[in-house]
């Protein structure tokens, strides 16, 4: 039988481990719409505590987590400042415009990082006839910019500008645990700097389903209303919450291995093809590769069919690789060798 492919397309492709499956099977459950699922209630309390906030809300997806949070933080017809390639702008099917009535003010920011200066320049004057600026969204880590991490000083700078303007700060923290592990910053440091944030359990943490919104009690109560409206209130969802509790216990510290593997891929490819990537830019679990004269789509096809290596194409000459708990160091080395060989051909 041929080896299973080495799947580096995304950290969302992981399958629950045997330990996680056991935790799911053993979960105590109840009807969460009645507030009676003990595993969900415990998870939400534990997550709120870890982020230093009052409350948390389990949602089926990151896209829904972003939507319910933005419904609370920005009224229809107001404007939200975001980095131009942010997931909320580019990959959420226009939901925030269609369902939330929001207008986006997108900002080109090198490395995907919004600074105080960039945000200040993007805010509208608070007077007639300008559109009302309501919220700034940061993405931790930045997906489209290769897993880059906001440092606390930069977040503080943005927070200060937002406070001056009397508006909110939201963190789309789909990969905030990667940021926390890479930077050595406990997640409550992020939690207390934002009006609300969310993280995804279905990415580096290795869960099959789930994202969690964190914030003050009032905000979370209101988000719960929006989650219901969007059809995301579920019943015996403790089986999924149990997976997240398991991941928070077993899969956080190991994210450092994913980061080391991403750096290893970059090192191996750069040693053969220095123009393809600068390893020092690899901050967490993503590697973006410049394919030079090769078409990324051709490489994706050849790597997949001939080398058993699955990677993503993010542009005509750009590949994305994401490390995760289903690919070990040996697999990453094999994948990097195959990529380096094809880039050199
Ligand atoms: C930064 C970011 N935010 C939100 C999401 C949405 O998560 P989901 O696919 O669970 O809806 C993703 C998914 O890749 C993401 O990368």
GROMACS .gro file of C-alpha atoms and ligand atoms in nm:
model
  361
    1UNK     CA    1   0.000   0.000   0.000
    2UNK     CA    2   0.142   0.346  -0.085
    3UNK     CA    3   0.223   0.576   0.207
    4UNK     CA    4  -0.052   0.820   0.308
    5UNK     CA    5   0.011   1.161   0.155
    6UNK     CA    6   0.193   1.421   0.363
    7UNK     CA    7  -0.084   1.677   0.391
    8UNK     CA    8   0.053   2.029   0.445
    9UNK     CA    9  -0.241   2.217   0.290
   10UNK     CA   10  -0.372   2.339   0.624
   11UNK     CA   11  -0.374   2.273   0.998
   12UNK     CA   12  -0.747   2.206   0.959
   13UNK     CA   13  -0.687   1.860   0.806
   14UNK     CA   14  -0.598   1.689   1.136
   15UNK     CA   15  -0.801   1.394   1.262
   16UNK     CA   16  -0.887   1.349   1.629
   17UNK     CA   17  -0.628   1.140   1.811
   18UNK     CA   18  -0.730   0.819   1.996
   19UNK     CA   19  -0.707   1.007   2.327
   20UNK     CA   20  -0.930   1.285   2.198
   21UNK     CA   21  -1.181   1.034   2.062
   22UNK     CA   22  -1.194   0.863   2.402
   23UNK     CA   23  -1.254   1.198   2.572
   24UNK     CA   24  -1.536   1.266   2.325
   25UNK     CA   25  -1.692   0.925   2.378
   26UNK     CA   26  -1.680   0.964   2.755
   27UNK     CA   27  -1.819   1.320   2.762
   28UNK     CA   28  -2.107   1.399   2.992
   29UNK     CA   29  -2.369   1.580   2.786
   30UNK     CA   30  -2.700   1.765   2.811
   31UNK     CA   31  -2.903   2.008   2.605
   32UNK     CA   32  -2.682   2.314   2.562
   33UNK     CA   33  -2.971   2.528   2.432
   34UNK     CA   34  -3.117   2.482   2.782
   35UNK     CA   35  -2.770   2.559   2.926
   36UNK     CA   36  -2.757   2.199   3.053
   37UNK     CA   37  -2.449   2.054   2.889
   38UNK     CA   38  -2.196   2.027   3.172
   39UNK     CA   39  -1.899   1.973   2.942
   40UNK     CA   40  -1.973   2.285   2.738
   41UNK     CA   41  -2.037   2.490   3.050
   42UNK     CA   42  -1.709   2.374   3.203
   43UNK     CA   43  -1.516   2.440   2.883
   44UNK     CA   44  -1.659   2.791   2.850
   45UNK     CA   45  -1.573   2.869   3.212
   46UNK     CA   46  -1.218   2.732   3.180
   47UNK     CA   47  -1.154   2.920   2.857
   48UNK     CA   48  -1.283   3.247   3.001
   49UNK     CA   49  -1.051   3.201   3.299
   50UNK     CA   50  -0.749   3.127   3.081
   51UNK     CA   51  -0.809   3.443   2.880
   52UNK     CA   52  -0.872   3.650   3.194
   53UNK     CA   53  -1.230   3.732   3.094
   54UNK     CA   54  -1.579   3.679   3.234
   55UNK     CA   55  -1.735   3.449   2.978
   56UNK     CA   56  -1.694   3.242   2.663
   57UNK     CA   57  -1.919   3.094   2.395
   58UNK     CA   58  -1.868   2.776   2.193
   59UNK     CA   59  -1.951   2.812   1.821
   60UNK     CA   60  -1.940   2.554   1.542
   61UNK     CA   61  -1.692   2.746   1.324
   62UNK     CA   62  -1.447   3.033   1.323
   63UNK     CA   63  -1.654   3.213   1.063
   64UNK     CA   64  -1.956   3.201   1.292
   65UNK     CA   65  -1.746   3.309   1.591
   66UNK     CA   66  -1.629   3.613   1.395
   67UNK     CA   67  -1.982   3.691   1.286
   68UNK     CA   68  -2.147   3.675   1.626
   69UNK     CA   69  -1.868   3.883   1.780
   70UNK     CA   70  -1.885   4.149   1.511
   71UNK     CA   71  -2.265   4.161   1.540
   72UNK     CA   72  -2.217   4.270   1.902
   73UNK     CA   73  -1.920   4.501   1.847
   74UNK     CA   74  -2.026   4.692   1.535
   75UNK     CA   75  -2.377   4.805   1.439
   76UNK     CA   76  -2.502   4.773   1.080
   77UNK     CA   77  -2.390   5.065   0.867
   78UNK     CA   78  -2.071   5.123   1.063
   79UNK     CA   79  -1.716   5.066   0.947
   80UNK     CA   80  -1.458   4.811   1.060
   81UNK     CA   81  -1.084   4.864   1.007
   82UNK     CA   82  -0.897   4.551   0.897
   83UNK     CA   83  -0.578   4.449   0.723
   84UNK     CA   84  -0.660   4.402   0.355
   85UNK     CA   85  -0.593   4.027   0.336
   86UNK     CA   86  -0.763   3.943   0.667
   87UNK     CA   87  -0.969   3.624   0.677
   88UNK     CA   88  -1.277   3.826   0.776
   89UNK     CA   89  -1.241   4.031   0.457
   90UNK     CA   90  -1.131   3.769   0.210
   91UNK     CA   91  -1.258   3.426   0.312
   92UNK     CA   92  -1.595   3.459   0.483
   93UNK     CA   93  -1.820   3.473   0.179
   94UNK     CA   94  -1.908   3.838   0.234
   95UNK     CA   95  -2.106   3.739   0.544
   96UNK     CA   96  -2.030   4.054   0.741
   97UNK     CA   97  -2.162   4.276   0.463
   98UNK     CA   98  -2.462   4.062   0.379
   99UNK     CA   99  -2.572   3.956   0.728
  100UNK     CA  100  -2.405   4.211   0.957
  101UNK     CA  101  -2.450   4.516   0.735
  102UNK     CA  102  -2.089   4.617   0.792
  103UNK     CA  103  -1.860   4.821   0.575
  104UNK     CA  104  -1.491   4.734   0.572
  105UNK     CA  105  -1.210   4.987   0.566
  106UNK     CA  106  -0.918   4.772   0.449
  107UNK     CA  107  -0.561   4.879   0.509
  108UNK     CA  108  -0.249   4.754   0.331
  109UNK     CA  109  -0.015   4.655   0.611
  110UNK     CA  110   0.326   4.495   0.558
  111UNK     CA  111   0.340   4.151   0.719
  112UNK     CA  112  -0.031   4.172   0.790
  113UNK     CA  113   0.033   4.383   1.100
  114UNK     CA  114  -0.183   4.688   1.165
  115UNK     CA  115   0.006   4.952   1.361
  116UNK     CA  116  -0.123   5.247   1.564
  117UNK     CA  117  -0.027   5.483   1.277
  118UNK     CA  118  -0.206   5.275   1.014
  119UNK     CA  119  -0.520   5.251   1.225
  120UNK     CA  120  -0.518   5.622   1.310
  121UNK     CA  121  -0.495   5.707   0.940
  122UNK     CA  122  -0.785   5.474   0.859
  123UNK     CA  123  -1.033   5.609   1.114
  124UNK     CA  124  -1.296   5.853   0.990
  125UNK     CA  125  -1.348   6.190   1.156
  126UNK     CA  126  -1.631   6.146   1.410
  127UNK     CA  127  -1.859   6.400   1.244
  128UNK     CA  128  -2.121   6.442   0.973
  129UNK     CA  129  -2.119   6.315   0.697
  130UNK     CA  130  -1.856   6.052   0.761
  131UNK     CA  131  -1.928   5.682   0.805
  132UNK     CA  132  -1.888   5.587   1.171
  133UNK     CA  133  -1.572   5.390   1.252
  134UNK     CA  134  -1.679   5.127   1.504
  135UNK     CA  135  -1.412   4.862   1.543
  136UNK     CA  136  -1.057   4.752   1.463
  137UNK     CA  137  -0.994   4.383   1.393
  138UNK     CA  138  -0.653   4.220   1.431
  139UNK     CA  139  -0.572   3.869   1.311
  140UNK     CA  140  -0.349   3.664   1.542
  141UNK     CA  141  -0.168   3.497   1.372
  142UNK     CA  142  -0.205   3.638   1.023
  143UNK     CA  143  -0.305   3.355   0.793
  144UNK     CA  144  -0.244   3.521   0.455
  145UNK     CA  145   0.085   3.673   0.571
  146UNK     CA  146   0.237   3.343   0.676
  147UNK     CA  147   0.148   3.308   1.044
  148UNK     CA  148   0.301   3.635   1.162
  149UNK     CA  149   0.251   3.733   1.525
  150UNK     CA  150   0.136   4.065   1.674
  151UNK     CA  151   0.359   4.161   1.966
  152UNK     CA  152   0.204   4.315   2.275
  153UNK     CA  153   0.349   4.662   2.212
  154UNK     CA  154   0.185   4.679   1.871
  155UNK     CA  155  -0.148   4.564   2.013
  156UNK     CA  156  -0.113   4.825   2.290
  157UNK     CA  157  -0.052   5.093   2.028
  158UNK     CA  158  -0.365   4.996   1.836
  159UNK     CA  159  -0.561   4.971   2.161
  160UNK     CA  160  -0.456   5.325   2.257
  161UNK     CA  161  -0.572   5.467   1.922
  162UNK     CA  162  -0.901   5.277   1.951
  163UNK     CA  163  -0.952   5.405   2.307
  164UNK     CA  164  -0.886   5.762   2.194
  165UNK     CA  165  -1.151   5.719   1.926
  166UNK     CA  166  -1.390   5.542   2.163
  167UNK     CA  167  -1.412   5.228   1.949
  168UNK     CA  168  -1.354   4.857   2.008
  169UNK     CA  169  -1.073   4.612   1.931
  170UNK     CA  170  -1.148   4.254   1.826
  171UNK     CA  171  -0.893   3.979   1.770
  172UNK     CA  172  -0.966   3.704   1.518
  173UNK     CA  173  -0.738   3.470   1.708
  174UNK     CA  174  -0.802   3.157   1.504
  175UNK     CA  175  -0.436   3.068   1.570
  176UNK     CA  176  -0.382   3.268   1.888
  177UNK     CA  177  -0.241   2.961   2.065
  178UNK     CA  178   0.033   2.945   1.802
  179UNK     CA  179   0.112   3.310   1.874
  180UNK     CA  180   0.111   3.248   2.248
  181UNK     CA  181   0.350   2.951   2.224
  182UNK     CA  182   0.580   3.117   1.970
  183UNK     CA  183   0.604   3.445   2.161
  184UNK     CA  184   0.594   3.294   2.510
  185UNK     CA  185   0.299   3.522   2.593
  186UNK     CA  186   0.015   3.378   2.805
  187UNK     CA  187  -0.321   3.412   2.630
  188UNK     CA  188  -0.470   3.632   2.903
  189UNK     CA  189  -0.228   3.904   2.786
  190UNK     CA  190  -0.417   3.902   2.457
  191UNK     CA  191  -0.751   3.853   2.630
  192UNK     CA  192  -0.732   4.169   2.836
  193UNK     CA  193  -0.624   4.386   2.544
  194UNK     CA  194  -0.932   4.314   2.329
  195UNK     CA  195  -1.303   4.382   2.374
  196UNK     CA  196  -1.350   4.028   2.248
  197UNK     CA  197  -1.154   3.762   2.067
  198UNK     CA  198  -1.207   3.417   1.930
  199UNK     CA  199  -0.986   3.115   1.881
  200UNK     CA  200  -1.032   2.804   1.668
  201UNK     CA  201  -1.000   2.459   1.817
  202UNK     CA  202  -1.020   2.300   1.473
  203UNK     CA  203  -0.680   2.427   1.357
  204UNK     CA  204  -0.348   2.366   1.535
  205UNK     CA  205  -0.522   2.228   1.842
  206UNK     CA  206  -0.642   1.934   1.634
  207UNK     CA  207  -1.016   1.926   1.716
  208UNK     CA  208  -1.271   1.825   1.455
  209UNK     CA  209  -1.505   2.119   1.524
  210UNK     CA  210  -1.529   2.439   1.720
  211UNK     CA  211  -1.428   2.795   1.788
  212UNK     CA  212  -1.477   2.998   2.104
  213UNK     CA  213  -1.562   3.365   2.155
  214UNK     CA  214  -1.428   3.525   2.474
  215UNK     CA  215  -1.524   3.854   2.639
  216UNK     CA  216  -1.734   4.018   2.907
  217UNK     CA  217  -2.053   3.850   3.029
  218UNK     CA  218  -2.285   4.100   2.854
  219UNK     CA  219  -2.102   4.066   2.525
  220UNK     CA  220  -2.113   3.686   2.541
  221UNK     CA  221  -2.484   3.687   2.634
  222UNK     CA  222  -2.555   3.899   2.329
  223UNK     CA  223  -2.331   3.682   2.112
  224UNK     CA  224  -2.535   3.381   2.232
  225UNK     CA  225  -2.845   3.548   2.089
  226UNK     CA  226  -2.672   3.595   1.752
  227UNK     CA  227  -2.540   3.239   1.755
  228UNK     CA  228  -2.902   3.122   1.789
  229UNK     CA  229  -3.009   3.349   1.503
  230UNK     CA  230  -2.737   3.205   1.280
  231UNK     CA  231  -2.843   2.849   1.362
  232UNK     CA  232  -2.536   2.771   1.567
  233UNK     CA  233  -2.702   2.681   1.899
  234UNK     CA  234  -2.652   2.307   1.937
  235UNK     CA  235  -2.781   2.041   2.171
  236UNK     CA  236  -2.560   1.761   2.317
  237UNK     CA  237  -2.250   1.945   2.205
  238UNK     CA  238  -2.044   1.825   2.500
  239UNK     CA  239  -1.897   1.557   2.273
  240UNK     CA  240  -1.730   1.840   2.081
  241UNK     CA  241  -1.647   2.050   2.385
  242UNK     CA  242  -1.473   1.746   2.534
  243UNK     CA  243  -1.238   1.742   2.236
  244UNK     CA  244  -1.150   2.106   2.301
  245UNK     CA  245  -1.090   2.044   2.672
  246UNK     CA  246  -0.863   1.754   2.575
  247UNK     CA  247  -0.676   1.969   2.321
  248UNK     CA  248  -0.624   2.252   2.568
  249UNK     CA  249  -0.463   2.003   2.804
  250UNK     CA  250  -0.258   1.802   2.553
  251UNK     CA  251  -0.209   1.999   2.231
  252UNK     CA  252  -0.098   2.348   2.327
  253UNK     CA  253   0.267   2.306   2.426
  254UNK     CA  254   0.327   2.074   2.133
  255UNK     CA  255   0.255   2.362   1.890
  256UNK     CA  256   0.626   2.441   1.935
  257UNK     CA  257   0.698   2.120   1.739
  258UNK     CA  258   0.483   2.247   1.450
  259UNK     CA  259   0.676   2.574   1.455
  260UNK     CA  260   1.010   2.391   1.452
  261UNK     CA  261   0.889   2.174   1.163
  262UNK     CA  262   0.782   2.479   0.964
  263UNK     CA  263   1.123   2.633   1.018
  264UNK     CA  264   1.285   2.303   0.916
  265UNK     CA  265   1.093   2.304   0.587
  266UNK     CA  266   1.200   2.662   0.523
  267UNK     CA  267   1.564   2.582   0.609
  268UNK     CA  268   1.576   2.280   0.377
  269UNK     CA  269   1.411   2.462   0.088
  270UNK     CA  270   1.621   2.778   0.138
  271UNK     CA  271   1.944   2.577   0.146
  272UNK     CA  272   1.868   2.455  -0.207
  273UNK     CA  273   1.667   2.754  -0.333
  274UNK     CA  274   1.751   3.071  -0.136
  275UNK     CA  275   1.511   3.287  -0.339
  276UNK     CA  276   1.212   3.075  -0.239
  277UNK     CA  277   1.194   3.168   0.130
  278UNK     CA  278   1.371   3.348   0.411
  279UNK     CA  279   1.357   3.106   0.704
  280UNK     CA  280   1.373   3.389   0.957
  281UNK     CA  281   1.029   3.505   0.840
  282UNK     CA  282   0.871   3.178   0.954
  283UNK     CA  283   0.718   3.277   1.286
  284UNK     CA  284   0.476   2.994   1.361
  285UNK     CA  285   0.337   2.696   1.165
  286UNK     CA  286   0.317   2.837   0.811
  287UNK     CA  287   0.566   2.853   0.527
  288UNK     CA  288   0.503   3.057   0.214
  289UNK     CA  289   0.726   2.973  -0.081
  290UNK     CA  290   0.796   3.187  -0.385
  291UNK     CA  291   0.803   2.942  -0.675
  292UNK     CA  292   1.001   3.171  -0.909
  293UNK     CA  293   0.949   3.074  -1.270
  294UNK     CA  294   0.743   2.766  -1.178
  295UNK     CA  295   0.367   2.789  -1.176
  296UNK     CA  296   0.239   2.711  -0.827
  297UNK     CA  297  -0.053   2.514  -0.972
  298UNK     CA  298   0.187   2.287  -1.167
  299UNK     CA  299   0.391   2.224  -0.852
  300UNK     CA  300   0.080   2.147  -0.647
  301UNK     CA  301  -0.025   1.889  -0.907
  302UNK     CA  302   0.317   1.727  -0.945
  303UNK     CA  303   0.389   1.718  -0.572
  304UNK     CA  304   0.048   1.566  -0.506
  305UNK     CA  305   0.041   1.301  -0.772
  306UNK     CA  306   0.409   1.205  -0.792
  307UNK     CA  307   0.557   1.280  -0.447
  308UNK     CA  308   0.255   1.231  -0.223
  309UNK     CA  309   0.297   1.583  -0.081
  310UNK     CA  310  -0.014   1.803  -0.058
  311UNK     CA  311   0.042   2.181  -0.045
  312UNK     CA  312  -0.173   2.485  -0.119
  313UNK     CA  313  -0.143   2.738  -0.397
  314UNK     CA  314  -0.202   3.095  -0.277
  315UNK     CA  315  -0.118   3.275  -0.601
  316UNK     CA  316   0.032   3.206  -0.943
  317UNK     CA  317   0.381   3.177  -0.791
  318UNK     CA  318   0.310   3.125  -0.425
  319UNK     CA  319   0.275   2.804  -0.224
  320UNK     CA  320   0.155   2.768   0.134
  321UNK     CA  321   0.252   2.486   0.367
  322UNK     CA  322   0.106   2.450   0.715
  323UNK     CA  323   0.246   2.213   0.977
  324UNK     CA  324   0.026   2.039   1.234
  325UNK     CA  325   0.002   1.742   1.466
  326UNK     CA  326  -0.053   1.487   1.188
  327UNK     CA  327   0.287   1.553   1.023
  328UNK     CA  328   0.608   1.473   1.208
  329UNK     CA  329   0.961   1.595   1.151
  330UNK     CA  330   1.051   1.310   0.912
  331UNK     CA  331   0.745   1.380   0.696
  332UNK     CA  332   0.827   1.753   0.687
  333UNK     CA  333   1.184   1.676   0.584
  334UNK     CA  334   1.061   1.444   0.305
  335UNK     CA  335   0.817   1.709   0.184
  336UNK     CA  336   1.084   1.982   0.191
  337UNK     CA  337   1.327   1.762  -0.007
  338UNK     CA  338   1.062   1.697  -0.272
  339UNK     CA  339   0.977   2.067  -0.299
  340UNK     CA  340   1.342   2.173  -0.316
  341UNK     CA  341   1.403   1.916  -0.592
  342UNK     CA  342   1.110   2.039  -0.798
  343UNK     CA  343   1.197   2.407  -0.751
  344UNK     CA  344   1.549   2.326  -0.876
  345UNK     CA  345   1.431   2.134  -1.183
  346LIG     C1  346  -0.763   3.370   1.060
  346LIG     C2  347  -0.885   3.285   1.044
  346LIG     N1  348  -1.001   3.326   1.093
  346LIG     C3  349  -1.113   3.254   1.082
  346LIG     C4  350  -1.112   3.132   1.018
  346LIG     C5  351  -1.240   3.057   1.002
  346LIG     O1  352  -1.246   2.934   1.067
  346LIG     P1  353  -1.347   2.819   1.020
  346LIG     O2  354  -1.292   2.761   0.896
  346LIG     O3  355  -1.351   2.726   1.137
  346LIG     O4  356  -1.480   2.879   0.999
  346LIG     C6  357  -0.992   3.085   0.963
  346LIG     C7  358  -0.989   2.955   0.892
  346LIG     O5  359  -0.893   2.918   0.830
  346LIG     C8  360  -0.876   3.164   0.975
  346LIG     O6  361  -0.759   3.125   0.923
   0.00000   0.00000   0.00000
